[in-house]
Structures are given as C-alpha cells and as structure tokens.
mmCIF file of C-alpha atoms in Angstrom:
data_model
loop_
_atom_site.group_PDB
_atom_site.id
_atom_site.type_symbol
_atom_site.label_atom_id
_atom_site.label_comp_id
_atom_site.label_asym_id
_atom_site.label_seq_id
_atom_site.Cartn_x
_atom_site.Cartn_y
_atom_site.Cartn_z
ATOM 1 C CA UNK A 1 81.936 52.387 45.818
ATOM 2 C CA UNK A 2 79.512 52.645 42.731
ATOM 3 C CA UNK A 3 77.142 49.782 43.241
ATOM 4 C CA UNK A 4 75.532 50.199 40.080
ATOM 5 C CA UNK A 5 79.152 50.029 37.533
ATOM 6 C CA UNK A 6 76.955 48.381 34.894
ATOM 7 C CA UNK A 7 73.817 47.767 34.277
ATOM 8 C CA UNK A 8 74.121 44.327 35.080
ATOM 9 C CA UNK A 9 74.842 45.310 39.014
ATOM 10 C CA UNK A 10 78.791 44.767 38.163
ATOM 11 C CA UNK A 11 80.122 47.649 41.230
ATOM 12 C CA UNK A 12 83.366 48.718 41.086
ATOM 13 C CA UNK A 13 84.956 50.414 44.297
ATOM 14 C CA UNK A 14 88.337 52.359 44.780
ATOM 15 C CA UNK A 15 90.021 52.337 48.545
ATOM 16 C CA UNK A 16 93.463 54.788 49.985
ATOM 17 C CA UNK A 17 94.099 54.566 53.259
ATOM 18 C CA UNK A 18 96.622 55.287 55.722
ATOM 19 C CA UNK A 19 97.230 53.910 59.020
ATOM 20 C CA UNK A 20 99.302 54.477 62.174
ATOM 21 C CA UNK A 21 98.757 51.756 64.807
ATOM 22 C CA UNK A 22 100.657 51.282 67.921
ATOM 23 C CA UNK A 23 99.788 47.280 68.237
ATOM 24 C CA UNK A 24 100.405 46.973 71.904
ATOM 25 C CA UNK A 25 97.763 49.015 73.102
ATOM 26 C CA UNK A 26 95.334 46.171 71.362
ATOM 27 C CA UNK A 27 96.954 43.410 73.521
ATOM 28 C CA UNK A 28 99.428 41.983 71.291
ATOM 29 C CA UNK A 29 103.044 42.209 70.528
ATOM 30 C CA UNK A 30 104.979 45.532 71.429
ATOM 31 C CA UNK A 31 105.698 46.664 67.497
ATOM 32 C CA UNK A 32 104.322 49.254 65.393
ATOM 33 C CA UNK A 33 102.931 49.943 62.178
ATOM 34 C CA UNK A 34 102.650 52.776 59.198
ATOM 35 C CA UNK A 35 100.524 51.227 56.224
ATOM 36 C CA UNK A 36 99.490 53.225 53.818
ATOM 37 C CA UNK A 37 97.946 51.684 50.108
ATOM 38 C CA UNK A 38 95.388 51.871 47.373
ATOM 39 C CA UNK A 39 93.285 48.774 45.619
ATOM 40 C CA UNK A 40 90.477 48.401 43.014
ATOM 41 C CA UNK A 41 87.665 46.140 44.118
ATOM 42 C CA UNK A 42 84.934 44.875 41.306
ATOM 43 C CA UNK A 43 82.103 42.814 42.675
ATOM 44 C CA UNK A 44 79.950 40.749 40.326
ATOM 45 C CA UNK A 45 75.947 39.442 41.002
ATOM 46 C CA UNK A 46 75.703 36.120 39.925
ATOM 47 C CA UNK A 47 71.927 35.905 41.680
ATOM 48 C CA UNK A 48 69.782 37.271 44.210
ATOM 49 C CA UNK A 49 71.900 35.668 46.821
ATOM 50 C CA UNK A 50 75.421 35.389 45.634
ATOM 51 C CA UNK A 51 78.040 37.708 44.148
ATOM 52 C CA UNK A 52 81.534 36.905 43.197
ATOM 53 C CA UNK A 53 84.359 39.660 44.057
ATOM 54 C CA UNK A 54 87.913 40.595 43.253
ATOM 55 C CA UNK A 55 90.386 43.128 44.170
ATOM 56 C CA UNK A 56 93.798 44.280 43.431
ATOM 57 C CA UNK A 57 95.960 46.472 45.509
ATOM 58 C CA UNK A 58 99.508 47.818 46.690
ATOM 59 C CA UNK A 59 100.528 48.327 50.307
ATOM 60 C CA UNK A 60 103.886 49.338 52.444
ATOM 61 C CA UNK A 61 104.027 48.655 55.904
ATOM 62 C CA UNK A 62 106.510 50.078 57.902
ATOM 63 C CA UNK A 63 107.604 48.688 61.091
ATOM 64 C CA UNK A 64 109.039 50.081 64.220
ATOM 65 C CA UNK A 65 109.982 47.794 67.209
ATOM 66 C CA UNK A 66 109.583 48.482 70.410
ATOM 67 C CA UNK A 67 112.304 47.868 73.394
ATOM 68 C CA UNK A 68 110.569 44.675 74.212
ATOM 69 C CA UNK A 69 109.433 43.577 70.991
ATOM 70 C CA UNK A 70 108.672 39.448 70.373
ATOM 71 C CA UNK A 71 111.331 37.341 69.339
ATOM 72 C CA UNK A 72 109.194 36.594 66.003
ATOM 73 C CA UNK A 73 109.065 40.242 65.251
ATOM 74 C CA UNK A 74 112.688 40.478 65.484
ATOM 75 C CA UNK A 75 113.617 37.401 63.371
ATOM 76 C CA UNK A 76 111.051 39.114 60.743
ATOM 77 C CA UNK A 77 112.821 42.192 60.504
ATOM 78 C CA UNK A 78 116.232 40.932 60.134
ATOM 79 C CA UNK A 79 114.841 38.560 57.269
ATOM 80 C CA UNK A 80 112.634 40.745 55.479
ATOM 81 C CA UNK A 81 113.962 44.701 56.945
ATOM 82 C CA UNK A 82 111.523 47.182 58.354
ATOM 83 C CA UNK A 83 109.931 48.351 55.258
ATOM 84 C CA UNK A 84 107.329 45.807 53.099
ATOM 85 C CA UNK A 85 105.807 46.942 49.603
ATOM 86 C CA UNK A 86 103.100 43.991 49.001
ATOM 87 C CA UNK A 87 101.167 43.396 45.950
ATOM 88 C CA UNK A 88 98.060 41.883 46.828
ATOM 89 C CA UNK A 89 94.881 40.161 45.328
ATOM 90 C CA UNK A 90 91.751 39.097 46.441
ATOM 91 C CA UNK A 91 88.905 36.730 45.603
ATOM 92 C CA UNK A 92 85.559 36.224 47.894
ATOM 93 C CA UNK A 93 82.253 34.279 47.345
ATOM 94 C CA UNK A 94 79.393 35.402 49.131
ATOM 95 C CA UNK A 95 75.918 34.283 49.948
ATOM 96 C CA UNK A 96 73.468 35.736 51.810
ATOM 97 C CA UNK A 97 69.632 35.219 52.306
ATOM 98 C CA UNK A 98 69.320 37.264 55.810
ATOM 99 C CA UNK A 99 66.313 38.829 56.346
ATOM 100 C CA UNK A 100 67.928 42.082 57.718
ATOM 101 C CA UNK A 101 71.753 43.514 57.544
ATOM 102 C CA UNK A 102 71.561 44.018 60.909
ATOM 103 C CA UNK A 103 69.610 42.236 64.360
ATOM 104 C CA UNK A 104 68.205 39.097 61.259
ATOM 105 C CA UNK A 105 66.100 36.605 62.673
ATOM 106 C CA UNK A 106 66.500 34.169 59.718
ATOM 107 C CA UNK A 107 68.004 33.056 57.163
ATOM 108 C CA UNK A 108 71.968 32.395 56.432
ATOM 109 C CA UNK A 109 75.292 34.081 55.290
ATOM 110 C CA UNK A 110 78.561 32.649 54.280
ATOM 111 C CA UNK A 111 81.674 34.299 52.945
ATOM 112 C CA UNK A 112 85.134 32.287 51.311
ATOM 113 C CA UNK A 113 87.961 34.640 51.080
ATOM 114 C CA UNK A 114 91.385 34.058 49.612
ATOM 115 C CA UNK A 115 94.569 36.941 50.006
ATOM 116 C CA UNK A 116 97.784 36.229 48.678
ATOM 117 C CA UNK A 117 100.878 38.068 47.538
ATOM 118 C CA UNK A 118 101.879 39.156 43.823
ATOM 119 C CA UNK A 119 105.339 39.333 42.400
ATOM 120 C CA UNK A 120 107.319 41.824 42.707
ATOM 121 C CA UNK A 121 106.210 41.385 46.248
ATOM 122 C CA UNK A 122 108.629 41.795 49.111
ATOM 123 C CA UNK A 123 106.820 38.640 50.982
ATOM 124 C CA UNK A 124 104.921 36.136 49.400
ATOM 125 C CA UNK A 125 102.013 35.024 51.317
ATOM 126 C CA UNK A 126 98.493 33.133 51.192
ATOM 127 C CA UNK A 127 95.193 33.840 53.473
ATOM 128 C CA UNK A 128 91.994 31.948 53.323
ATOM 129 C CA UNK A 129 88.801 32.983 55.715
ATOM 130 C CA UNK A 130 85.856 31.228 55.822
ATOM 131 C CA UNK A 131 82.789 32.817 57.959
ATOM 132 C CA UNK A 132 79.397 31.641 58.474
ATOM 133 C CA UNK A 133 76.226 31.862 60.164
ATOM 134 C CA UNK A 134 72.667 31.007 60.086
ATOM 135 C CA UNK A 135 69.492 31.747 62.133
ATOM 136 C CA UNK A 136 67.197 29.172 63.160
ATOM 137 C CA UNK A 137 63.574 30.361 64.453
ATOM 138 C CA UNK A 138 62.221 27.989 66.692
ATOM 139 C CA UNK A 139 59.002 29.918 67.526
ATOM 140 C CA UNK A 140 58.182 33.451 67.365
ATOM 141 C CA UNK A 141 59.916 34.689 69.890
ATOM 142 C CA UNK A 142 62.826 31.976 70.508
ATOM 143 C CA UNK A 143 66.057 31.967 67.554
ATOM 144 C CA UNK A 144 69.112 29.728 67.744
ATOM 145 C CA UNK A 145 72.047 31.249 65.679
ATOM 146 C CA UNK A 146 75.408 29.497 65.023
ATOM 147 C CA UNK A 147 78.367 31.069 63.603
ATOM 148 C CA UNK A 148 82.095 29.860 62.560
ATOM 149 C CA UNK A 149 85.166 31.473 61.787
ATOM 150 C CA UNK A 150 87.783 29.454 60.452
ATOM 151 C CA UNK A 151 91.388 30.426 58.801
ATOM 152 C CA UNK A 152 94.239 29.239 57.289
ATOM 153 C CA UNK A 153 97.620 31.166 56.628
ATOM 154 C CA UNK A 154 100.620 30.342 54.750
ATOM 155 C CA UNK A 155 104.200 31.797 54.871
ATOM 156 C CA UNK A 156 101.922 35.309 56.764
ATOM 157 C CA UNK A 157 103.662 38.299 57.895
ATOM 158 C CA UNK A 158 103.645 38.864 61.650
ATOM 159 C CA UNK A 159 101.380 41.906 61.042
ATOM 160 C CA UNK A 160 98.557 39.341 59.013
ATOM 161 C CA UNK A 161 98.339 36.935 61.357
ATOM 162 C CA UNK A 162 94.898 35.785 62.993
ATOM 163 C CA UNK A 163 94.009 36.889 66.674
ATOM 164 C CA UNK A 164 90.657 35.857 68.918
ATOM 165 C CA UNK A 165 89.469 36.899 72.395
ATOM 166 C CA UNK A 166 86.555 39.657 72.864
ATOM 167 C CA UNK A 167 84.120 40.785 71.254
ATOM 168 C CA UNK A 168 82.630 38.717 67.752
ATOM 169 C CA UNK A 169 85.361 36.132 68.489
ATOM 170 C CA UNK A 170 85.429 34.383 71.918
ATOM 171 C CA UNK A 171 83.747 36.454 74.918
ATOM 172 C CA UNK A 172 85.133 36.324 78.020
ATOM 173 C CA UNK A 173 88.617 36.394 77.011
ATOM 174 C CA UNK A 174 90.262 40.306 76.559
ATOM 175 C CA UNK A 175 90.815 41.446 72.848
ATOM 176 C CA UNK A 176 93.310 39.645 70.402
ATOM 177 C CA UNK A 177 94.761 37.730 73.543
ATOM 178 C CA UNK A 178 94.297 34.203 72.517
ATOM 179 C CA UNK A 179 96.802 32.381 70.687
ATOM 180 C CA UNK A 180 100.645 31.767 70.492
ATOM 181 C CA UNK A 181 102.933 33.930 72.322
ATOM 182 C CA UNK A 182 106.425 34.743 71.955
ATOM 183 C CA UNK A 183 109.157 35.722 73.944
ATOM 184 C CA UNK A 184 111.480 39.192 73.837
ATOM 185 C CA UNK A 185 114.409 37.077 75.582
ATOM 186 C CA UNK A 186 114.707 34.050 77.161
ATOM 187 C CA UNK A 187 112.735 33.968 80.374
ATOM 188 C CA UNK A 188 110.766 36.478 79.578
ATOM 189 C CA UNK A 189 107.711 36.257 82.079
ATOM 190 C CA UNK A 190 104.854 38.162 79.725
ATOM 191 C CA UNK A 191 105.684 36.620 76.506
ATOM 192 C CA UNK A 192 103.649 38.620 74.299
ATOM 193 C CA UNK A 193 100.729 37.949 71.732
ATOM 194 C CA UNK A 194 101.665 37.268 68.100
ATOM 195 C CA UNK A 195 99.086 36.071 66.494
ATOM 196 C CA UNK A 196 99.059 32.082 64.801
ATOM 197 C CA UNK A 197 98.259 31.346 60.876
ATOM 198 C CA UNK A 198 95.332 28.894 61.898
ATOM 199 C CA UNK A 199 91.864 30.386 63.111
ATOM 200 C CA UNK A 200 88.740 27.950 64.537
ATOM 201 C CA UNK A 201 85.820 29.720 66.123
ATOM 202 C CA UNK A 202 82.287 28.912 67.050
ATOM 203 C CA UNK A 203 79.405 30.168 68.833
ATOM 204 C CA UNK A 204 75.772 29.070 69.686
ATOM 205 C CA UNK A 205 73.787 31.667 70.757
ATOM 206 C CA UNK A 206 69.619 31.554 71.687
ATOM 207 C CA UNK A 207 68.039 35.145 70.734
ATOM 208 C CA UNK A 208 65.254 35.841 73.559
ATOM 209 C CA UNK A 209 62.833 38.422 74.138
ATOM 210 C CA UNK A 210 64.058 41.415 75.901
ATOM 211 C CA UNK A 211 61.712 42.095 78.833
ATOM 212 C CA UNK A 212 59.928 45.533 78.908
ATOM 213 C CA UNK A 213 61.584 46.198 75.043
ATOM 214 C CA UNK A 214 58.685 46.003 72.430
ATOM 215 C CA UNK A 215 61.073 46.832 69.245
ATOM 216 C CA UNK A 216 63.210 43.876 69.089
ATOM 217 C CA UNK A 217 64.665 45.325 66.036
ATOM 218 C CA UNK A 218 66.263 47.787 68.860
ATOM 219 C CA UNK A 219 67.645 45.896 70.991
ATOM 220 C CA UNK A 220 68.584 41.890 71.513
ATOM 221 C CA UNK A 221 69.265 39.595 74.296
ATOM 222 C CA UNK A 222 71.429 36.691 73.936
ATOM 223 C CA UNK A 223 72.219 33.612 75.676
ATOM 224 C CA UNK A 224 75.456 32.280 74.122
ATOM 225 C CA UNK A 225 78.342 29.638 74.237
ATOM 226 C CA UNK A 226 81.408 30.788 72.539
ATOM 227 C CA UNK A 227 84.478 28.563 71.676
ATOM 228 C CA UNK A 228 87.511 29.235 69.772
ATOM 229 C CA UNK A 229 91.498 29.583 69.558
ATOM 230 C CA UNK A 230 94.463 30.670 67.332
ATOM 231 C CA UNK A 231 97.247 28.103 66.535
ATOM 232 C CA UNK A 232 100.575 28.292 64.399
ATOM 233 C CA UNK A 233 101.351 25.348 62.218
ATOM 234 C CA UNK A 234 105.068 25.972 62.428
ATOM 235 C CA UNK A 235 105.856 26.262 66.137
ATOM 236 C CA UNK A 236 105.568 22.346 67.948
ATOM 237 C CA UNK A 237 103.767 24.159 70.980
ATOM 238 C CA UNK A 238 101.204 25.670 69.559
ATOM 239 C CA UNK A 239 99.810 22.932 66.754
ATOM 240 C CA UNK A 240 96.249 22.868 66.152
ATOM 241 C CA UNK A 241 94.742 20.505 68.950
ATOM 242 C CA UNK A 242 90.849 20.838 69.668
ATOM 243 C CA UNK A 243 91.722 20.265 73.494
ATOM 244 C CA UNK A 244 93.241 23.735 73.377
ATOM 245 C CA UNK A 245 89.817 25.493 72.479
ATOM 246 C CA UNK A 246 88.678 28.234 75.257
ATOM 247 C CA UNK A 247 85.284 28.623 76.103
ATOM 248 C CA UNK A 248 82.820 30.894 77.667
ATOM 249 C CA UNK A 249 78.922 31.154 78.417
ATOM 250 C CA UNK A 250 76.903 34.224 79.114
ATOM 251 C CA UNK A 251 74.354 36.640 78.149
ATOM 252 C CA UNK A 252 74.630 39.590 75.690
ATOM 253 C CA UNK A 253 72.315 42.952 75.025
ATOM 254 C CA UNK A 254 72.779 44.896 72.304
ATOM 255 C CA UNK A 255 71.318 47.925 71.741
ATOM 256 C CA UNK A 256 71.044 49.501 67.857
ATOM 257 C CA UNK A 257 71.157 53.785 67.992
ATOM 258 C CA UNK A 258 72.180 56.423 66.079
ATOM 259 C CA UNK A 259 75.993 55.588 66.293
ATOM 260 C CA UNK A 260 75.582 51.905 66.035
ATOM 261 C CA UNK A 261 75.104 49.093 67.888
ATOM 262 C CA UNK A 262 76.359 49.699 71.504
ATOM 263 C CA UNK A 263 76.824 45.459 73.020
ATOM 264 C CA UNK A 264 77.070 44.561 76.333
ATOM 265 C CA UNK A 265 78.207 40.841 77.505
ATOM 266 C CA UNK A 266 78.898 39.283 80.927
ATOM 267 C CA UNK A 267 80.101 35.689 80.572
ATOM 268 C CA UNK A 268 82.436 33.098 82.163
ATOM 269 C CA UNK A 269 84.890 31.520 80.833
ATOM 270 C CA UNK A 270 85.790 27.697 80.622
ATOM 271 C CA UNK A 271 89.216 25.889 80.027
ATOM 272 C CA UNK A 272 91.077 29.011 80.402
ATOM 273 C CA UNK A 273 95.071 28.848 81.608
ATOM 274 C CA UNK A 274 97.100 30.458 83.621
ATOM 275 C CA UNK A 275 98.231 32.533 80.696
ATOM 276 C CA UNK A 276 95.199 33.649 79.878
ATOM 277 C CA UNK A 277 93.563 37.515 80.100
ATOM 278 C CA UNK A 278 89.862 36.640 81.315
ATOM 279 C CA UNK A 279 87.597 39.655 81.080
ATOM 280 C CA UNK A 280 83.948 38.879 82.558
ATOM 281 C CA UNK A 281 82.230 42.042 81.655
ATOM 282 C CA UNK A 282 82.811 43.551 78.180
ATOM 283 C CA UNK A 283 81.459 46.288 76.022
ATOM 284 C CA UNK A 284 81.934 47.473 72.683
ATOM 285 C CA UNK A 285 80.383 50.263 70.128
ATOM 286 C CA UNK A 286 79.665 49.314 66.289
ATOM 287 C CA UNK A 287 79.903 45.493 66.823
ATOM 288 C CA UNK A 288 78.068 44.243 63.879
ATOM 289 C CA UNK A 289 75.222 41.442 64.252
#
C-alpha cells in the first residue's frame, strides 16, 4: 500500500493472496476451501475524517466437501461445480474522528461497504456491511461505547455468507456458531453452521479503570452487553425476527503488547437454545479495539 499515490493523499494498494482453509475446524460447515486472487484498491481523502475507496479484483475458490458436508453446500456444488472464478468490486465510505487506532476513548467511526460480482463472473452476488461505533466519556475515568454490525446479502455463495458468536461479535457464544444450520441428511442430529445473508449486532460496553494499572492505554476493562444473530432471508425458519437475538453480559480485559492485543472475557449468556455452543470464558490474540 502507497499511502501517499498523489500528492493529494490518493493511495493506491495491490493485494495476492492464497488461502487453504479447512472451515470445520472454525465451527461451521464440514467443506473446504483453496482461494487464491489479486485486486487493486485506490482510496481517496475527501477530508480530515472521510475517505472514499474502491477496489477491483479476481478470485477462484475451490471447494472440496467433506463426508458430512451441509445439504446447502451440496445443492451449491451441483448448481455452480466445485471451482468459482469471481470478478469482484468494491466501494466503502469511511469516517473516523477516534482519538486513537487502538484502546480510543472518544470520538466515532463508521464504515458502508458494498461487494458484488462482475460479469464474466461464475456467481453473481451483492454484499453490503455497515459497522459503527462511538465512545461516549462520561467523566474521566468512566466511557460508554456502542457498536453495530449490520449486513445484508443477496444471491451469496455459501463461502460469503455472514457468521457471529465469539469474540468482536456476540461473547459468550463459541466462534461463527450463531445462525442457520443445515442438515447433511435428513435427521441429521448436528446440523451444521452455514452461515445466513442477514447480519444484526450490537454491544454496549462501560470502559472502567483497571485497578493497580496506571497506563490505561495498556490495558482496558470492560463491562459489556452484547446482542446479535445471523438470519437467511430465503429459508422460512430462519427469517429475520428480533426475538431470535442472543445475548450475553460480562466483563472483558484486554491487554495491548508487543504482538497485539491479547483479550480476555468471561460472560453469560441470555436467550440461548438448546442448539446453541455457549462458551463462558474466551480468549483471543490481535482482537482489534
């Protein structure tokens, strides 16, 4: 990424990856996936607190299934074969007055994102993201912070789809396990994970001081009430209804070091199922705040 393309503070970034991810080992649907794909990203300033950027790119996923693999993955690949070339473009707005990239104490953030498909595409397909937050001091030493997620997908691949549960999404609740599920075969008793095309997620959280920590840019304790769920438009059973929502209060420390943030949460859910993966205590490393 050259951050300084123009003088004008146009940047201009080039990406190639390549990825090998075996998705049931992060708690969803027993497939996996070979991407590999290059884009062009441009990013312009329109002020001190908002910049406008667009990408283009190419990617080919291709997809192995498992023995057990969801009935949705299975339709997929009959429709649309094992191998996808995509064409894809990008456009985000973002705004940002935060006082700090990382442990702010005021000041807000929001980001609009639309993804969609290009012909000659394989799939056609349209993503928009919306994420926000803003910081609310109440005194010196007390901050309220609220966040939301929200997405919307049309006509997504399997592989796109939105997850929540864990860490940054709904606490309490294990990784990408919230959300529709679907079957291998009928009566299948672990219907697995697969994601939904419709995102809502919240969080209220009250920043305290840590006892016996003078740096609070170090380290931060949280008090927080998380809420949130993934729903798919197309199946009857899983339509977006607000009773549906899982919850879960609890406290959170992170710690900032050398190799990132290092968070810590212990929390209890609310309105979980029967269905559901609870997970009390979680950690994770790099968790941005």
């Amino acid at each position: 990424l050259d951050p300084y393309f123009t003088l004008d503070g146009v940047s201009r970034g080039y990406n190639l990856y390549y990825r090998n991810t075996k998705i049931d080992e992060l708690n969803v649907s027993r497939y996996a996936t070979d991407s590999q794909g290059a884009s062009l990203t441009f990013g312009y300033p329109i002020d001190e607190t908002k910049s406008i950027n667009f990408s283009l790119g190419v990617d080919q996923t291709d997809i192995t299934l498992g023995t057990l693999a969801s009935r949705l993955v299975q339709n997929f690949v009959k429709e649309h074969g094992k191998s996808i070339t995509t064409y894809t473009g990008s456009l985000s707005w973002n705004y940002s007055t935060l006082n700090r990239g990382v442990f702010a104490t005021r000041g807000a953030s929001q980001r609009v994102t639309a993804e969609f498909a290009v012909p000659p595409s394989d799939i056609n397909y349209l993503k928009l993201s919306y994420s926000g937050q803003v910081y609310l001091p109440l005194n010196d030493d007390f901050t309220l912070r609220l966040r939301t997620d929200l997405g919307y997908g049309d006509s997504l691949p399997f592989y796109k789809n939105y997850f929540a549960g864990g860490y940054g999404s709904v606490r309490g609740y294990r990784d990408n396990t919230l959300g529709p599920r679907s079957p291998a075969f009928d009566g299948d008793p672990d219907p697995e994970v697969v994601g939904g095309n419709v995102l809502v997620e919240n969080s209220l959280e009250l920043i305290v001081p840590t006892p016996f920590a003078k740096d609070y840019r170090q380290l931060r304790t949280v008090f927080f009430i998380d809420s949130g769920m993934v729903y798919y438009r197309n199946n009857p059973s899983y339509n977006f209804d607000l009773s549906d929502l899982r919850y879960s209060a609890g406290i959170s420390i992170a710690w900032l070091t050398a190799i990132g943030p290092l968070s810590f949460s212990l929390s209890r859910p609310f309105n979980d199922q029967e269905t559901d993966e609870k997970q009390s205590f979680q950690f994770t490393i790099g968790q941005p705040f």
